């Protein structure tokens, strides 16, 4: 039976393996292990019989905006609903923290489209928020703002947004 729960520091090694399995072929941005530990509280994991089989994270960008990050499911568990369970938990978490919009940068447009995300162009925040977000050191914020500095790392990804 698959359980969806908040990640613990002891899950980071398994999250690392999931991320690496997608980062190596260029389907996901690589992440440093220290970054995974620093953001462990943002992660949700799918666990089956004590084994982590999927993960995903919600990173708040602004008062009404968060990013879905690092959604990965063990390839042996594809097409079995694990990704759907993770996304539903992330969407619930987004509602619980009070954001009204969630953003992703992805190659998996069909998957996110099935969860209510739509392709966007530009940055859907007003000028003042944009100026504040420019001050962030977070690479995901730079991706959201569509800054030239991150273009080499995100070439080919699609920007998508869902309003809750």
mmCIF file of C-alpha atoms in Angstrom:
data_model
loop_
_atom_site.group_PDB
_atom_site.id
_atom_site.type_symbol
_atom_site.label_atom_id
_atom_site.label_comp_id
_atom_site.label_asym_id
_atom_site.label_seq_id
_atom_site.Cartn_x
_atom_site.Cartn_y
_atom_site.Cartn_z
ATOM 1 C CA UNK A 1 0.000 0.000 0.000
ATOM 2 C CA UNK A 2 1.365 3.403 -0.984
ATOM 3 C CA UNK A 3 1.578 6.043 1.735
ATOM 4 C CA UNK A 4 2.000 9.763 0.986
ATOM 5 C CA UNK A 5 3.680 11.716 3.777
ATOM 6 C CA UNK A 6 5.996 14.602 4.565
ATOM 7 C CA UNK A 7 9.646 13.808 3.969
ATOM 8 C CA UNK A 8 12.154 13.279 6.760
ATOM 9 C CA UNK A 9 15.896 13.805 6.696
ATOM 10 C CA UNK A 10 16.302 10.023 6.564
ATOM 11 C CA UNK A 11 14.493 10.104 3.170
ATOM 12 C CA UNK A 12 17.027 12.391 1.507
ATOM 13 C CA UNK A 13 19.236 9.558 0.252
ATOM 14 C CA UNK A 14 16.259 8.007 -1.543
ATOM 15 C CA UNK A 15 15.185 11.421 -2.885
ATOM 16 C CA UNK A 16 18.767 11.890 -4.105
ATOM 17 C CA UNK A 17 18.561 8.590 -6.041
ATOM 18 C CA UNK A 18 15.237 9.575 -7.623
ATOM 19 C CA UNK A 19 16.563 12.995 -8.646
ATOM 20 C CA UNK A 20 19.744 11.474 -10.063
ATOM 21 C CA UNK A 21 17.771 8.965 -12.136
ATOM 22 C CA UNK A 22 16.112 11.885 -13.958
ATOM 23 C CA UNK A 23 18.941 14.421 -13.865
ATOM 24 C CA UNK A 24 21.472 12.123 -15.575
ATOM 25 C CA UNK A 25 19.456 11.899 -18.823
ATOM 26 C CA UNK A 26 18.612 15.633 -18.593
ATOM 27 C CA UNK A 27 14.941 15.269 -17.673
ATOM 28 C CA UNK A 28 15.309 17.174 -14.392
ATOM 29 C CA UNK A 29 17.708 19.707 -12.982
ATOM 30 C CA UNK A 30 20.381 18.186 -10.767
ATOM 31 C CA UNK A 31 20.333 19.235 -7.124
ATOM 32 C CA UNK A 32 23.112 19.260 -4.587
ATOM 33 C CA UNK A 33 22.581 16.971 -1.613
ATOM 34 C CA UNK A 34 22.920 19.918 0.769
ATOM 35 C CA UNK A 35 20.051 21.620 -1.090
ATOM 36 C CA UNK A 36 17.869 18.545 -0.598
ATOM 37 C CA UNK A 37 18.552 18.580 3.144
ATOM 38 C CA UNK A 38 17.940 22.344 3.335
ATOM 39 C CA UNK A 39 14.564 21.920 1.662
ATOM 40 C CA UNK A 40 13.477 18.576 3.140
ATOM 41 C CA UNK A 41 10.519 20.249 4.869
ATOM 42 C CA UNK A 42 9.156 21.182 1.411
ATOM 43 C CA UNK A 43 9.109 17.558 0.225
ATOM 44 C CA UNK A 44 6.391 14.959 0.139
ATOM 45 C CA UNK A 45 7.317 11.337 -0.472
ATOM 46 C CA UNK A 46 5.447 8.279 -1.656
ATOM 47 C CA UNK A 47 6.409 5.175 0.282
ATOM 48 C CA UNK A 48 5.479 1.587 -0.450
ATOM 49 C CA UNK A 49 6.447 -1.217 1.929
ATOM 50 C CA UNK A 50 9.077 1.036 3.538
ATOM 51 C CA UNK A 51 10.669 2.048 0.216
ATOM 52 C CA UNK A 52 10.533 5.615 -1.160
ATOM 53 C CA UNK A 53 9.086 5.351 -4.671
ATOM 54 C CA UNK A 54 8.374 8.997 -5.434
ATOM 55 C CA UNK A 55 8.801 12.567 -4.280
ATOM 56 C CA UNK A 56 7.800 16.133 -4.969
ATOM 57 C CA UNK A 57 8.183 19.512 -3.309
ATOM 58 C CA UNK A 58 6.348 22.791 -2.901
ATOM 59 C CA UNK A 59 8.500 25.910 -2.639
ATOM 60 C CA UNK A 60 6.764 29.182 -1.747
ATOM 61 C CA UNK A 61 7.894 32.077 -3.941
ATOM 62 C CA UNK A 62 5.553 34.839 -2.766
ATOM 63 C CA UNK A 63 2.369 35.477 -0.793
ATOM 64 C CA UNK A 64 0.112 33.918 -3.425
ATOM 65 C CA UNK A 65 2.602 31.896 -5.476
ATOM 66 C CA UNK A 66 4.555 28.661 -5.051
ATOM 67 C CA UNK A 67 6.542 26.366 -7.317
ATOM 68 C CA UNK A 68 6.109 22.628 -7.685
ATOM 69 C CA UNK A 69 9.591 21.133 -7.734
ATOM 70 C CA UNK A 70 11.340 17.823 -8.116
ATOM 71 C CA UNK A 71 8.375 15.578 -8.870
ATOM 72 C CA UNK A 72 9.922 12.172 -9.538
ATOM 73 C CA UNK A 73 8.575 8.631 -9.460
ATOM 74 C CA UNK A 74 10.636 5.464 -9.590
ATOM 75 C CA UNK A 75 10.420 4.213 -13.171
ATOM 76 C CA UNK A 76 9.105 0.843 -11.949
ATOM 77 C CA UNK A 77 6.099 2.695 -10.539
ATOM 78 C CA UNK A 78 5.156 4.736 -13.621
ATOM 79 C CA UNK A 79 1.508 4.678 -14.693
ATOM 80 C CA UNK A 80 0.364 3.372 -11.303
ATOM 81 C CA UNK A 81 -1.016 6.630 -9.882
ATOM 82 C CA UNK A 82 1.955 7.499 -7.654
ATOM 83 C CA UNK A 83 2.642 10.808 -9.424
ATOM 84 C CA UNK A 84 -1.030 11.699 -9.145
ATOM 85 C CA UNK A 85 -1.008 11.039 -5.388
ATOM 86 C CA UNK A 86 2.098 13.193 -4.969
ATOM 87 C CA UNK A 87 0.583 16.049 -6.997
ATOM 88 C CA UNK A 88 -2.669 15.927 -5.045
ATOM 89 C CA UNK A 89 -0.697 16.166 -1.790
ATOM 90 C CA UNK A 90 1.335 19.098 -3.148
ATOM 91 C CA UNK A 91 -1.829 20.892 -4.271
ATOM 92 C CA UNK A 92 -3.376 20.319 -0.827
ATOM 93 C CA UNK A 93 -0.229 21.669 0.820
ATOM 94 C CA UNK A 94 -0.364 24.746 -1.440
ATOM 95 C CA UNK A 95 -3.953 25.408 -0.366
ATOM 96 C CA UNK A 96 -3.025 24.876 3.290
ATOM 97 C CA UNK A 97 -0.197 27.428 3.206
ATOM 98 C CA UNK A 98 -2.456 29.937 1.440
ATOM 99 C CA UNK A 99 -1.039 30.284 -2.052
ATOM 100 C CA UNK A 100 -3.482 30.720 -4.888
ATOM 101 C CA UNK A 101 -1.216 29.850 -7.819
ATOM 102 C CA UNK A 102 1.335 27.106 -8.352
ATOM 103 C CA UNK A 103 3.981 27.168 -11.041
ATOM 104 C CA UNK A 104 6.190 24.525 -12.611
ATOM 105 C CA UNK A 105 8.928 24.383 -15.214
ATOM 106 C CA UNK A 106 8.702 20.989 -16.860
ATOM 107 C CA UNK A 107 9.184 18.646 -19.780
ATOM 108 C CA UNK A 108 6.137 16.667 -18.550
ATOM 109 C CA UNK A 109 3.417 18.965 -19.909
ATOM 110 C CA UNK A 110 0.825 16.185 -20.286
ATOM 111 C CA UNK A 111 1.209 15.100 -16.658
ATOM 112 C CA UNK A 112 0.911 18.636 -15.298
ATOM 113 C CA UNK A 113 -1.884 19.450 -17.761
ATOM 114 C CA UNK A 114 -3.918 16.574 -16.276
ATOM 115 C CA UNK A 115 -3.532 18.331 -12.927
ATOM 116 C CA UNK A 116 -4.916 21.649 -14.126
ATOM 117 C CA UNK A 117 -1.703 23.406 -15.164
ATOM 118 C CA UNK A 118 -1.720 25.551 -18.288
ATOM 119 C CA UNK A 119 1.194 26.722 -20.409
ATOM 120 C CA UNK A 120 2.083 30.367 -19.780
ATOM 121 C CA UNK A 121 4.242 32.985 -21.428
ATOM 122 C CA UNK A 122 5.976 35.693 -19.449
ATOM 123 C CA UNK A 123 5.896 36.135 -15.693
ATOM 124 C CA UNK A 124 2.421 36.405 -14.138
ATOM 125 C CA UNK A 125 3.256 38.840 -11.326
ATOM 126 C CA UNK A 126 3.022 42.597 -11.175
ATOM 127 C CA UNK A 127 6.066 44.854 -11.513
ATOM 128 C CA UNK A 128 6.573 45.426 -7.766
ATOM 129 C CA UNK A 129 6.549 41.696 -6.968
ATOM 130 C CA UNK A 130 8.860 41.047 -9.915
ATOM 131 C CA UNK A 131 11.332 43.572 -8.503
ATOM 132 C CA UNK A 132 11.201 41.890 -5.078
ATOM 133 C CA UNK A 133 11.658 38.416 -6.560
ATOM 134 C CA UNK A 134 14.770 39.628 -8.410
ATOM 135 C CA UNK A 135 16.441 39.874 -4.991
ATOM 136 C CA UNK A 136 16.111 36.150 -4.349
ATOM 137 C CA UNK A 137 19.160 33.887 -4.533
ATOM 138 C CA UNK A 138 16.953 30.894 -5.326
ATOM 139 C CA UNK A 139 17.529 29.360 -8.771
ATOM 140 C CA UNK A 140 13.850 28.406 -8.991
ATOM 141 C CA UNK A 141 12.837 32.042 -8.642
ATOM 142 C CA UNK A 142 15.199 32.926 -11.500
ATOM 143 C CA UNK A 143 13.542 30.181 -13.564
ATOM 144 C CA UNK A 144 10.101 31.547 -12.728
ATOM 145 C CA UNK A 145 11.172 35.061 -13.740
ATOM 146 C CA UNK A 146 12.510 33.613 -17.016
ATOM 147 C CA UNK A 147 15.879 35.311 -16.500
ATOM 148 C CA UNK A 148 18.537 34.868 -19.163
ATOM 149 C CA UNK A 149 21.017 33.617 -16.540
ATOM 150 C CA UNK A 150 19.117 30.320 -16.173
ATOM 151 C CA UNK A 151 18.238 29.745 -19.824
ATOM 152 C CA UNK A 152 21.143 27.325 -20.483
ATOM 153 C CA UNK A 153 19.884 25.072 -17.656
ATOM 154 C CA UNK A 154 16.209 25.128 -18.628
ATOM 155 C CA UNK A 155 16.349 24.996 -22.418
ATOM 156 C CA UNK A 156 13.307 23.179 -23.714
ATOM 157 C CA UNK A 157 11.272 23.260 -20.503
ATOM 158 C CA UNK A 158 7.730 24.572 -20.531
ATOM 159 C CA UNK A 159 6.454 27.100 -18.005
ATOM 160 C CA UNK A 160 3.050 26.130 -16.585
ATOM 161 C CA UNK A 161 0.720 27.622 -13.984
ATOM 162 C CA UNK A 162 -2.340 26.457 -12.075
ATOM 163 C CA UNK A 163 -4.745 28.703 -10.214
ATOM 164 C CA UNK A 164 -6.253 27.065 -7.126
#
